[in-house]
Amino acid sequence: MSQRLRTTRHALAAATAALTLTLAACGAGTGSDHTSGMPGMNHSGTPSDSAGAMASMPGQAGASTGNGLAAAKDGYRMTSTAGSLPAGKATDYRFTITGPDGSPVTDFAVDQTKRMHFYAVRSDLTGFQHLHPIRAGDGTWTAPLAALRPGTWRLYASFTPDSGSGKSKDFVLSRTVKVSGTAMTTPLPKASGTTTVDGYTVTVKGDPMAGTARRLTATVSKDGKPVTDLQPYLDTYAHLTAFHQSDLAFAHLHPETKVDRDRGGPALTFHAEFAQSGNWRLFLQFQPGGKLHTAALTLHVG
C-alpha cells in the first residue's frame, strides 16, 4: 500500500512539473518579438504579406502606419480619385494631402530643395520614378508620370508639414493604382554589392541590420577609374532610396556627404535605417555632366 502511495505521489509530482514548464513556455512566448524574424513577418510582428495586401487596395491604408505603407498617419491623409492609370503613355497623377482637420495642407517645409518628393514603384520593383510634383493653390499636387508598364504600382508622397500638429515631422504616405494591360512580372535580381548603368559602375558597401542605424558607402566609377565629377543633385551628390521586396516598405537613406563644391565623388556615405530584414531594392541617382542616372541593385539586410 505504501509502495503504491509513493508511486502515485511521484507521478503526481512529475505531472505538476510538466504542467508548470508548459505554462512557463506559453507565458514567455506572449508579447515576445521573436516571431518578427519569421518569413512573412515584418518588424512589428504583423504579417507583412497581409499588410501589403491591405495596402494594395486603392484608397486603403496598410496595416502598418509606418514605412510608407499607409495612406493616412497621425491625421494626415493622401487622397486621390485615381484608382487606375493608362499604360504606355505619359500621364498626370493628381493627389491632395489633407490635415487632421480634413482641409488640404498647403504649407510644406523644404527637404533637399523640394517641398514634395514623389515616387512611383512597380510591385515587382522593375519600375521606379522619382518626381517633384507641382502644387496648385487649392492644395492639389500634380505628378507628371512617364509611361507606366501594366501592373500594380505604389505611389509615395514624402513631405514635411511646416505648420499644424505635424510641423517638422517627416511623413511618407502612399496609395496604389492599377495600370491597364497584361502584367508580366520579373524576378528580383539576387543581392549584389555592384551594378552598372550607362557605363558607370556603382558599388555599395556596408553591413546593414534591421532596426539599427548603420552606414552605407556608395562608390561610382567608370572604365575602372573613380568618378569625381558628380554634380549636386537635390543638395547632395547622390540620392538613395530603398524599397522592401515583400511589401514595398519605404526607406529614405539620408546622405552624410556634404555638398561643399560643384563636383564630388567617388565615395558617398549614407545614414541607413531599415525597419525589417530581407532583400531591399536600392535606387541610387547621381548626376555627372548634367545627366541624371539611376542605378538599381538588391541589398540584403540582416
PDB file of C-alpha atoms in Angstrom:
ATOM      1  CA  MET A   1       0.000   0.000   0.000  1.00  0.00           C
ATOM      2  CA  SER A   2       2.793   2.397   0.944  1.00  0.00           C
ATOM      3  CA  GLN A   3       4.643   1.470  -2.266  1.00  0.00           C
ATOM      4  CA  ARG A   4       1.580   2.339  -4.388  1.00  0.00           C
ATOM      5  CA  LEU A   5       1.167   5.615  -2.494  1.00  0.00           C
ATOM      6  CA  ARG A   6       4.787   6.593  -3.140  1.00  0.00           C
ATOM      7  CA  THR A   7       4.395   5.741  -6.843  1.00  0.00           C
ATOM      8  CA  THR A   8       1.242   7.832  -7.087  1.00  0.00           C
ATOM      9  CA  ARG A   9       2.954  10.769  -5.384  1.00  0.00           C
ATOM     10  CA  HIS A  10       5.928  10.569  -7.781  1.00  0.00           C
ATOM     11  CA  ALA A  11       3.588  10.504 -10.797  1.00  0.00           C
ATOM     12  CA  LEU A  12       1.643  13.491  -9.483  1.00  0.00           C
ATOM     13  CA  ALA A  13       4.836  15.474  -8.922  1.00  0.00           C
ATOM     14  CA  ALA A  14       6.080  14.725 -12.460  1.00  0.00           C
ATOM     15  CA  ALA A  15       2.762  15.803 -13.981  1.00  0.00           C
ATOM     16  CA  THR A  16       2.787  19.009 -11.967  1.00  0.00           C
ATOM     17  CA  ALA A  17       6.344  19.834 -13.086  1.00  0.00           C
ATOM     18  CA  ALA A  18       5.454  19.217 -16.749  1.00  0.00           C
ATOM     19  CA  LEU A  19       2.395  21.477 -16.461  1.00  0.00           C
ATOM     20  CA  THR A  20       4.496  24.211 -14.842  1.00  0.00           C
ATOM     21  CA  LEU A  21       7.065  24.086 -17.660  1.00  0.00           C
ATOM     22  CA  THR A  22       4.335  24.226 -20.285  1.00  0.00           C
ATOM     23  CA  LEU A  23       2.703  27.290 -18.699  1.00  0.00           C
ATOM     24  CA  ALA A  24       6.075  28.999 -18.359  1.00  0.00           C
ATOM     25  CA  ALA A  25       6.840  28.424 -22.033  1.00  0.00           C
ATOM     26  CA  CYS A  26       3.474  29.831 -23.039  1.00  0.00           C
ATOM     27  CA  GLY A  27       3.986  32.861 -20.849  1.00  0.00           C
ATOM     28  CA  ALA A  28       7.459  33.500 -22.326  1.00  0.00           C
ATOM     29  CA  GLY A  29       6.057  33.496 -25.836  1.00  0.00           C
ATOM     30  CA  THR A  30       3.375  36.082 -25.077  1.00  0.00           C
ATOM     31  CA  GLY A  31       4.470  39.544 -26.032  1.00  0.00           C
ATOM     32  CA  SER A  32       7.881  38.443 -27.319  1.00  0.00           C
ATOM     33  CA  ASP A  33       9.222  39.698 -30.639  1.00  0.00           C
ATOM     34  CA  HIS A  34      10.945  36.533 -31.815  1.00  0.00           C
ATOM     35  CA  THR A  35       8.205  35.985 -34.421  1.00  0.00           C
ATOM     36  CA  SER A  36       9.255  39.181 -36.208  1.00  0.00           C
ATOM     37  CA  GLY A  37      12.183  37.305 -37.732  1.00  0.00           C
ATOM     38  CA  MET A  38       9.991  34.621 -39.268  1.00  0.00           C
ATOM     39  CA  PRO A  39       9.289  34.651 -43.023  1.00  0.00           C
ATOM     40  CA  GLY A  40       6.257  36.755 -43.849  1.00  0.00           C
ATOM     41  CA  MET A  41       6.532  38.834 -40.674  1.00  0.00           C
ATOM     42  CA  ASN A  42       7.517  42.494 -40.552  1.00  0.00           C
ATOM     43  CA  HIS A  43       9.448  44.260 -37.793  1.00  0.00           C
ATOM     44  CA  SER A  44       6.316  44.847 -35.704  1.00  0.00           C
ATOM     45  CA  GLY A  45       5.335  41.193 -35.776  1.00  0.00           C
ATOM     46  CA  THR A  46       2.387  41.840 -38.086  1.00  0.00           C
ATOM     47  CA  PRO A  47       2.355  39.590 -41.178  1.00  0.00           C
ATOM     48  CA  SER A  48       3.917  41.734 -43.900  1.00  0.00           C
ATOM     49  CA  ASP A  49       2.056  39.919 -46.665  1.00  0.00           C
ATOM     50  CA  SER A  50      -1.244  40.847 -45.021  1.00  0.00           C
ATOM     51  CA  ALA A  51      -0.106  44.437 -44.659  1.00  0.00           C
ATOM     52  CA  GLY A  52       0.848  44.539 -48.303  1.00  0.00           C
ATOM     53  CA  ALA A  53      -2.458  43.025 -49.375  1.00  0.00           C
ATOM     54  CA  MET A  54      -4.463  45.551 -47.384  1.00  0.00           C
ATOM     55  CA  ALA A  55      -2.326  48.431 -48.577  1.00  0.00           C
ATOM     56  CA  SER A  56      -2.559  47.324 -52.211  1.00  0.00           C
ATOM     57  CA  MET A  57      -6.235  48.196 -52.348  1.00  0.00           C
ATOM     58  CA  PRO A  58      -6.664  51.667 -53.892  1.00  0.00           C
ATOM     59  CA  GLY A  59      -7.587  54.200 -51.251  1.00  0.00           C
ATOM     60  CA  GLN A  60      -6.997  51.830 -48.330  1.00  0.00           C
ATOM     61  CA  ALA A  61      -4.314  52.281 -45.688  1.00  0.00           C
ATOM     62  CA  GLY A  62      -1.978  49.399 -44.920  1.00  0.00           C
ATOM     63  CA  ALA A  63      -1.932  47.520 -41.639  1.00  0.00           C
ATOM     64  CA  SER A  64       1.293  49.277 -40.745  1.00  0.00           C
ATOM     65  CA  THR A  65       1.209  53.063 -40.464  1.00  0.00           C
ATOM     66  CA  GLY A  66       4.984  53.292 -40.839  1.00  0.00           C
ATOM     67  CA  ASN A  67       7.429  52.789 -43.693  1.00  0.00           C
ATOM     68  CA  GLY A  68       5.152  54.445 -46.239  1.00  0.00           C
ATOM     69  CA  LEU A  69       2.644  51.590 -46.415  1.00  0.00           C
ATOM     70  CA  ALA A  70      -0.368  53.657 -45.313  1.00  0.00           C
ATOM     71  CA  ALA A  71      -2.475  56.327 -46.980  1.00  0.00           C
ATOM     72  CA  ALA A  72      -3.002  58.051 -43.624  1.00  0.00           C
ATOM     73  CA  LYS A  73      -0.980  58.699 -40.472  1.00  0.00           C
ATOM     74  CA  ASP A  74      -1.435  60.969 -37.444  1.00  0.00           C
ATOM     75  CA  GLY A  75      -4.406  62.701 -39.057  1.00  0.00           C
ATOM     76  CA  TYR A  76      -2.646  63.379 -42.365  1.00  0.00           C
ATOM     77  CA  ARG A  77      -4.009  61.629 -45.429  1.00  0.00           C
ATOM     78  CA  MET A  78      -3.043  61.213 -49.077  1.00  0.00           C
ATOM     79  CA  THR A  79      -6.214  61.353 -51.185  1.00  0.00           C
ATOM     80  CA  SER A  80      -6.816  60.842 -54.897  1.00  0.00           C
ATOM     81  CA  THR A  81      -9.718  59.959 -57.157  1.00  0.00           C
ATOM     82  CA  ALA A  82      -7.460  57.948 -59.479  1.00  0.00           C
ATOM     83  CA  GLY A  83      -7.555  54.191 -58.885  1.00  0.00           C
ATOM     84  CA  SER A  84      -6.181  53.311 -62.316  1.00  0.00           C
ATOM     85  CA  LEU A  85      -3.889  54.839 -64.925  1.00  0.00           C
ATOM     86  CA  PRO A  86      -3.296  54.139 -68.622  1.00  0.00           C
ATOM     87  CA  ALA A  87      -0.287  52.153 -69.799  1.00  0.00           C
ATOM     88  CA  GLY A  88       2.371  53.131 -72.288  1.00  0.00           C
ATOM     89  CA  LYS A  89       1.999  56.900 -72.221  1.00  0.00           C
ATOM     90  CA  ALA A  90       2.869  59.830 -70.009  1.00  0.00           C
ATOM     91  CA  THR A  91       0.099  60.761 -67.620  1.00  0.00           C
ATOM     92  CA  ASP A  92      -0.562  63.105 -64.714  1.00  0.00           C
ATOM     93  CA  TYR A  93      -1.407  61.785 -61.265  1.00  0.00           C
ATOM     94  CA  ARG A  94      -3.235  64.244 -59.022  1.00  0.00           C
ATOM     95  CA  PHE A  95      -3.493  63.954 -55.272  1.00  0.00           C
ATOM     96  CA  THR A  96      -4.022  66.011 -52.134  1.00  0.00           C
ATOM     97  CA  ILE A  97      -2.576  65.894 -48.630  1.00  0.00           C
ATOM     98  CA  THR A  98      -5.205  66.691 -46.028  1.00  0.00           C
ATOM     99  CA  GLY A  99      -4.511  67.507 -42.399  1.00  0.00           C
ATOM    100  CA  PRO A 100      -6.195  66.478 -39.141  1.00  0.00           C
ATOM    101  CA  ASP A 101      -8.997  68.984 -39.751  1.00  0.00           C
ATOM    102  CA  GLY A 102      -9.745  67.459 -43.162  1.00  0.00           C
ATOM    103  CA  SER A 103      -8.585  70.518 -45.106  1.00  0.00           C
ATOM    104  CA  PRO A 104      -5.872  70.400 -47.790  1.00  0.00           C
ATOM    105  CA  VAL A 105      -2.404  71.145 -46.436  1.00  0.00           C
ATOM    106  CA  THR A 106      -0.698  73.988 -48.301  1.00  0.00           C
ATOM    107  CA  ASP A 107       2.254  74.750 -46.022  1.00  0.00           C
ATOM    108  CA  PHE A 108       5.214  72.404 -46.544  1.00  0.00           C
ATOM    109  CA  ALA A 109       8.849  72.643 -45.469  1.00  0.00           C
ATOM    110  CA  VAL A 110      11.695  72.320 -47.954  1.00  0.00           C
ATOM    111  CA  ASP A 111      13.552  68.996 -47.822  1.00  0.00           C
ATOM    112  CA  GLN A 112      16.548  68.508 -50.112  1.00  0.00           C
ATOM    113  CA  THR A 113      15.489  71.598 -52.117  1.00  0.00           C
ATOM    114  CA  LYS A 114      11.897  70.358 -52.676  1.00  0.00           C
ATOM    115  CA  ARG A 115       8.605  70.623 -50.780  1.00  0.00           C
ATOM    116  CA  MET A 116       7.364  67.267 -52.058  1.00  0.00           C
ATOM    117  CA  HIS A 117       9.172  64.115 -53.190  1.00  0.00           C
ATOM    118  CA  PHE A 118       7.056  61.623 -55.120  1.00  0.00           C
ATOM    119  CA  TYR A 119       7.959  58.031 -56.019  1.00  0.00           C
ATOM    120  CA  ALA A 120       6.282  55.535 -58.328  1.00  0.00           C
ATOM    121  CA  VAL A 121       7.350  51.902 -57.863  1.00  0.00           C
ATOM    122  CA  ARG A 122       6.052  48.830 -59.668  1.00  0.00           C
ATOM    123  CA  SER A 123       5.076  45.861 -57.480  1.00  0.00           C
ATOM    124  CA  ASP A 124       7.981  43.711 -58.749  1.00  0.00           C
ATOM    125  CA  LEU A 125      10.426  46.630 -58.315  1.00  0.00           C
ATOM    126  CA  THR A 126      11.241  46.771 -62.038  1.00  0.00           C
ATOM    127  CA  GLY A 127       9.823  50.269 -62.408  1.00  0.00           C
ATOM    128  CA  PHE A 128      10.945  53.381 -60.494  1.00  0.00           C
ATOM    129  CA  GLN A 129      10.297  57.095 -60.883  1.00  0.00           C
ATOM    130  CA  HIS A 130      11.306  59.938 -58.561  1.00  0.00           C
ATOM    131  CA  LEU A 131       9.420  63.157 -59.275  1.00  0.00           C
ATOM    132  CA  HIS A 132       8.736  66.547 -57.744  1.00  0.00           C
ATOM    133  CA  PRO A 133       5.063  67.455 -58.229  1.00  0.00           C
ATOM    134  CA  ILE A 134       3.655  70.934 -58.682  1.00  0.00           C
ATOM    135  CA  ARG A 135       1.077  72.203 -56.197  1.00  0.00           C
ATOM    136  CA  ALA A 136      -1.930  74.284 -57.199  1.00  0.00           C
ATOM    137  CA  GLY A 137      -3.435  76.962 -54.984  1.00  0.00           C
ATOM    138  CA  ASP A 138      -6.178  74.625 -53.758  1.00  0.00           C
ATOM    139  CA  GLY A 139      -3.625  72.135 -52.433  1.00  0.00           C
ATOM    140  CA  THR A 140      -3.800  69.672 -55.337  1.00  0.00           C
ATOM    141  CA  TRP A 141      -0.464  68.202 -56.375  1.00  0.00           C
ATOM    142  CA  THR A 142       0.224  67.030 -59.944  1.00  0.00           C
ATOM    143  CA  ALA A 143       2.944  64.441 -60.588  1.00  0.00           C
ATOM    144  CA  PRO A 144       3.898  64.119 -64.289  1.00  0.00           C
ATOM    145  CA  LEU A 145       4.491  60.382 -64.616  1.00  0.00           C
ATOM    146  CA  ALA A 146       6.413  58.927 -67.526  1.00  0.00           C
ATOM    147  CA  ALA A 147       4.883  55.928 -69.323  1.00  0.00           C
ATOM    148  CA  LEU A 148       3.994  53.086 -66.954  1.00  0.00           C
ATOM    149  CA  ARG A 149       4.024  49.364 -67.678  1.00  0.00           C
ATOM    150  CA  PRO A 150       0.873  47.322 -66.937  1.00  0.00           C
ATOM    151  CA  GLY A 151       0.556  46.075 -63.376  1.00  0.00           C
ATOM    152  CA  THR A 152       0.192  47.414 -59.847  1.00  0.00           C
ATOM    153  CA  TRP A 153       2.139  50.498 -58.858  1.00  0.00           C
ATOM    154  CA  ARG A 154       2.557  52.070 -55.436  1.00  0.00           C
ATOM    155  CA  LEU A 155       2.761  55.865 -55.374  1.00  0.00           C
ATOM    156  CA  TYR A 156       4.502  57.555 -52.421  1.00  0.00           C
ATOM    157  CA  ALA A 157       4.333  61.152 -51.200  1.00  0.00           C
ATOM    158  CA  SER A 158       7.230  62.198 -48.947  1.00  0.00           C
ATOM    159  CA  PHE A 159       6.780  65.567 -47.204  1.00  0.00           C
ATOM    160  CA  THR A 160       7.173  67.604 -44.023  1.00  0.00           C
ATOM    161  CA  PRO A 161       4.375  69.966 -42.901  1.00  0.00           C
ATOM    162  CA  ASP A 162       5.590  73.443 -41.988  1.00  0.00           C
ATOM    163  CA  SER A 163       2.678  74.193 -39.671  1.00  0.00           C
ATOM    164  CA  GLY A 164      -0.055  72.430 -37.708  1.00  0.00           C
ATOM    165  CA  SER A 165       0.231  69.414 -35.421  1.00  0.00           C
ATOM    166  CA  GLY A 166       2.630  67.674 -37.827  1.00  0.00           C
ATOM    167  CA  LYS A 167       5.046  70.572 -38.175  1.00  0.00           C
ATOM    168  CA  SER A 168       8.648  69.464 -38.753  1.00  0.00           C
ATOM    169  CA  LYS A 169       7.625  65.785 -38.782  1.00  0.00           C
ATOM    170  CA  ASP A 170       8.560  63.662 -41.786  1.00  0.00           C
ATOM    171  CA  PHE A 171       5.716  61.755 -43.464  1.00  0.00           C
ATOM    172  CA  VAL A 172       5.673  59.126 -46.197  1.00  0.00           C
ATOM    173  CA  LEU A 173       2.173  58.172 -47.336  1.00  0.00           C
ATOM    174  CA  SER A 174       1.197  56.029 -50.299  1.00  0.00           C
ATOM    175  CA  ARG A 175      -1.617  54.684 -52.435  1.00  0.00           C
ATOM    176  CA  THR A 176      -1.730  52.072 -55.179  1.00  0.00           C
ATOM    177  CA  VAL A 177      -3.051  52.233 -58.727  1.00  0.00           C
ATOM    178  CA  LYS A 178      -3.670  49.637 -61.394  1.00  0.00           C
ATOM    179  CA  VAL A 179      -2.141  50.235 -64.808  1.00  0.00           C
ATOM    180  CA  SER A 180      -4.226  48.623 -67.540  1.00  0.00           C
ATOM    181  CA  GLY A 181      -2.941  45.736 -69.651  1.00  0.00           C
ATOM    182  CA  THR A 182      -1.364  42.339 -69.166  1.00  0.00           C
ATOM    183  CA  ALA A 183       1.132  42.455 -66.309  1.00  0.00           C
ATOM    184  CA  MET A 184       4.352  40.477 -66.744  1.00  0.00           C
ATOM    185  CA  THR A 185       6.437  40.176 -63.585  1.00  0.00           C
ATOM    186  CA  THR A 186      10.206  39.850 -63.364  1.00  0.00           C
ATOM    187  CA  PRO A 187      12.038  38.083 -60.505  1.00  0.00           C
ATOM    188  CA  LEU A 188      14.082  40.362 -58.287  1.00  0.00           C
ATOM    189  CA  PRO A 189      17.813  40.166 -59.098  1.00  0.00           C
ATOM    190  CA  LYS A 190      19.940  38.460 -56.460  1.00  0.00           C
ATOM    191  CA  ALA A 191      21.628  40.531 -53.801  1.00  0.00           C
ATOM    192  CA  SER A 192      24.822  42.100 -55.092  1.00  0.00           C
ATOM    193  CA  GLY A 193      27.002  44.968 -53.985  1.00  0.00           C
ATOM    194  CA  THR A 194      27.743  46.079 -57.553  1.00  0.00           C
ATOM    195  CA  THR A 195      25.726  47.141 -60.582  1.00  0.00           C
ATOM    196  CA  THR A 196      26.283  49.060 -63.814  1.00  0.00           C
ATOM    197  CA  VAL A 197      24.213  51.702 -65.556  1.00  0.00           C
ATOM    198  CA  ASP A 198      25.018  53.774 -68.657  1.00  0.00           C
ATOM    199  CA  GLY A 199      28.689  52.777 -68.463  1.00  0.00           C
ATOM    200  CA  TYR A 200      29.023  53.644 -64.766  1.00  0.00           C
ATOM    201  CA  THR A 201      29.761  51.072 -62.066  1.00  0.00           C
ATOM    202  CA  VAL A 202      28.170  51.582 -58.672  1.00  0.00           C
ATOM    203  CA  THR A 203      29.416  49.663 -55.632  1.00  0.00           C
ATOM    204  CA  VAL A 204      27.600  49.725 -52.280  1.00  0.00           C
ATOM    205  CA  LYS A 205      29.350  48.528 -49.109  1.00  0.00           C
ATOM    206  CA  GLY A 206      28.129  48.204 -45.536  1.00  0.00           C
ATOM    207  CA  ASP A 207      26.688  45.794 -43.018  1.00  0.00           C
ATOM    208  CA  PRO A 208      23.016  46.803 -42.701  1.00  0.00           C
ATOM    209  CA  MET A 209      20.965  45.331 -39.871  1.00  0.00           C
ATOM    210  CA  ALA A 210      17.219  45.716 -39.365  1.00  0.00           C
ATOM    211  CA  GLY A 211      16.268  48.218 -36.699  1.00  0.00           C
ATOM    212  CA  THR A 212      19.827  49.509 -36.324  1.00  0.00           C
ATOM    213  CA  ALA A 213      21.360  52.663 -37.751  1.00  0.00           C
ATOM    214  CA  ARG A 214      24.320  51.767 -39.940  1.00  0.00           C
ATOM    215  CA  ARG A 215      26.410  53.472 -42.605  1.00  0.00           C
ATOM    216  CA  LEU A 216      26.366  52.580 -46.292  1.00  0.00           C
ATOM    217  CA  THR A 217      29.041  53.776 -48.702  1.00  0.00           C
ATOM    218  CA  ALA A 218      28.359  54.045 -52.429  1.00  0.00           C
ATOM    219  CA  THR A 219      31.251  54.442 -54.873  1.00  0.00           C
ATOM    220  CA  VAL A 220      30.906  55.455 -58.532  1.00  0.00           C
ATOM    221  CA  SER A 221      33.490  54.565 -61.169  1.00  0.00           C
ATOM    222  CA  LYS A 222      33.734  54.442 -64.951  1.00  0.00           C
ATOM    223  CA  ASP A 223      36.151  52.416 -67.073  1.00  0.00           C
ATOM    224  CA  GLY A 224      37.888  51.359 -63.871  1.00  0.00           C
ATOM    225  CA  LYS A 225      38.540  54.946 -62.779  1.00  0.00           C
ATOM    226  CA  PRO A 226      36.862  56.790 -59.871  1.00  0.00           C
ATOM    227  CA  VAL A 227      34.243  59.354 -60.870  1.00  0.00           C
ATOM    228  CA  THR A 228      34.900  62.720 -59.212  1.00  0.00           C
ATOM    229  CA  ASP A 229      32.672  64.995 -61.287  1.00  0.00           C
ATOM    230  CA  LEU A 230      29.308  64.230 -59.647  1.00  0.00           C
ATOM    231  CA  GLN A 231      27.236  67.397 -59.682  1.00  0.00           C
ATOM    232  CA  PRO A 232      24.974  68.379 -56.788  1.00  0.00           C
ATOM    233  CA  TYR A 233      21.511  66.856 -57.122  1.00  0.00           C
ATOM    234  CA  LEU A 234      18.860  67.724 -54.528  1.00  0.00           C
ATOM    235  CA  ASP A 235      21.543  69.233 -52.289  1.00  0.00           C
ATOM    236  CA  THR A 236      23.618  66.046 -52.359  1.00  0.00           C
ATOM    237  CA  TYR A 237      25.984  64.249 -54.761  1.00  0.00           C
ATOM    238  CA  ALA A 238      23.687  61.229 -54.925  1.00  0.00           C
ATOM    239  CA  HIS A 239      20.151  60.417 -53.827  1.00  0.00           C
ATOM    240  CA  LEU A 240      19.414  56.961 -52.417  1.00  0.00           C
ATOM    241  CA  THR A 241      16.014  55.336 -51.824  1.00  0.00           C
ATOM    242  CA  ALA A 242      15.122  51.735 -50.965  1.00  0.00           C
ATOM    243  CA  PHE A 243      12.005  49.536 -51.051  1.00  0.00           C
ATOM    244  CA  HIS A 244      11.473  46.155 -49.399  1.00  0.00           C
ATOM    245  CA  GLN A 245      10.930  43.160 -51.670  1.00  0.00           C
ATOM    246  CA  SER A 246       7.906  41.645 -49.914  1.00  0.00           C
ATOM    247  CA  ASP A 247       5.703  44.645 -49.122  1.00  0.00           C
ATOM    248  CA  LEU A 248       7.411  47.673 -50.763  1.00  0.00           C
ATOM    249  CA  ALA A 249       8.143  49.287 -47.402  1.00  0.00           C
ATOM    250  CA  PHE A 250       9.953  52.593 -47.915  1.00  0.00           C
ATOM    251  CA  ALA A 251      13.371  53.602 -46.601  1.00  0.00           C
ATOM    252  CA  HIS A 252      14.841  57.014 -47.330  1.00  0.00           C
ATOM    253  CA  LEU A 253      18.584  56.830 -46.743  1.00  0.00           C
ATOM    254  CA  HIS A 254      19.946  60.204 -45.755  1.00  0.00           C
ATOM    255  CA  PRO A 255      23.224  61.414 -47.288  1.00  0.00           C
ATOM    256  CA  GLU A 256      26.120  62.179 -44.941  1.00  0.00           C
ATOM    257  CA  THR A 257      28.492  63.520 -47.606  1.00  0.00           C
ATOM    258  CA  LYS A 258      28.150  67.300 -47.546  1.00  0.00           C
ATOM    259  CA  VAL A 259      27.971  69.311 -50.745  1.00  0.00           C
ATOM    260  CA  ASP A 260      30.843  71.780 -50.403  1.00  0.00           C
ATOM    261  CA  ARG A 261      31.817  72.260 -54.029  1.00  0.00           C
ATOM    262  CA  ASP A 262      30.374  71.868 -57.529  1.00  0.00           C
ATOM    263  CA  ARG A 263      31.910  68.412 -58.042  1.00  0.00           C
ATOM    264  CA  GLY A 264      32.004  65.358 -55.787  1.00  0.00           C
ATOM    265  CA  GLY A 265      32.721  61.636 -55.639  1.00  0.00           C
ATOM    266  CA  PRO A 266      33.678  58.920 -55.930  1.00  0.00           C
ATOM    267  CA  ALA A 267      32.701  57.738 -52.401  1.00  0.00           C
ATOM    268  CA  LEU A 268      29.405  58.837 -50.854  1.00  0.00           C
ATOM    269  CA  THR A 269      28.145  57.854 -47.399  1.00  0.00           C
ATOM    270  CA  PHE A 270      24.553  57.422 -46.232  1.00  0.00           C
ATOM    271  CA  HIS A 271      22.844  57.043 -42.863  1.00  0.00           C
ATOM    272  CA  ALA A 272      20.841  53.844 -43.308  1.00  0.00           C
ATOM    273  CA  GLU A 273      17.963  52.580 -41.167  1.00  0.00           C
ATOM    274  CA  PHE A 274      15.973  49.571 -42.413  1.00  0.00           C
ATOM    275  CA  ALA A 275      12.889  48.605 -40.421  1.00  0.00           C
ATOM    276  CA  GLN A 276      12.936  44.942 -41.392  1.00  0.00           C
ATOM    277  CA  SER A 277      15.300  42.272 -42.630  1.00  0.00           C
ATOM    278  CA  GLY A 278      15.274  40.708 -46.080  1.00  0.00           C
ATOM    279  CA  ASN A 279      16.028  41.978 -49.572  1.00  0.00           C
ATOM    280  CA  TRP A 280      15.693  45.661 -50.384  1.00  0.00           C
ATOM    281  CA  ARG A 281      15.919  47.210 -53.836  1.00  0.00           C
ATOM    282  CA  LEU A 282      18.141  50.298 -53.808  1.00  0.00           C
ATOM    283  CA  PHE A 283      17.889  53.127 -56.338  1.00  0.00           C
ATOM    284  CA  LEU A 284      20.898  55.460 -56.453  1.00  0.00           C
ATOM    285  CA  GLN A 285      20.526  58.636 -58.511  1.00  0.00           C
ATOM    286  CA  PHE A 286      23.602  60.634 -59.465  1.00  0.00           C
ATOM    287  CA  GLN A 287      24.329  63.384 -61.964  1.00  0.00           C
ATOM    288  CA  PRO A 288      27.647  63.785 -63.809  1.00  0.00           C
ATOM    289  CA  GLY A 289      27.838  66.096 -66.803  1.00  0.00           C
ATOM    290  CA  GLY A 290      24.302  67.387 -66.319  1.00  0.00           C
ATOM    291  CA  LYS A 291      22.664  63.996 -66.967  1.00  0.00           C
ATOM    292  CA  LEU A 292      20.795  62.083 -64.273  1.00  0.00           C
ATOM    293  CA  HIS A 293      21.440  58.323 -63.985  1.00  0.00           C
ATOM    294  CA  THR A 294      19.604  55.807 -61.834  1.00  0.00           C
ATOM    295  CA  ALA A 295      21.400  52.643 -60.698  1.00  0.00           C
ATOM    296  CA  ALA A 296      19.444  49.785 -59.097  1.00  0.00           C
ATOM    297  CA  LEU A 297      20.761  46.904 -57.016  1.00  0.00           C
ATOM    298  CA  THR A 298      19.468  44.420 -54.461  1.00  0.00           C
ATOM    299  CA  LEU A 299      20.820  44.669 -50.906  1.00  0.00           C
ATOM    300  CA  HIS A 300      20.261  42.018 -48.237  1.00  0.00           C
ATOM    301  CA  VAL A 301      19.570  43.366 -44.748  1.00  0.00           C
ATOM    302  CA  GLY A 302      20.188  41.064 -41.810  1.00  0.00           C
TER     303      GLY A 302
END
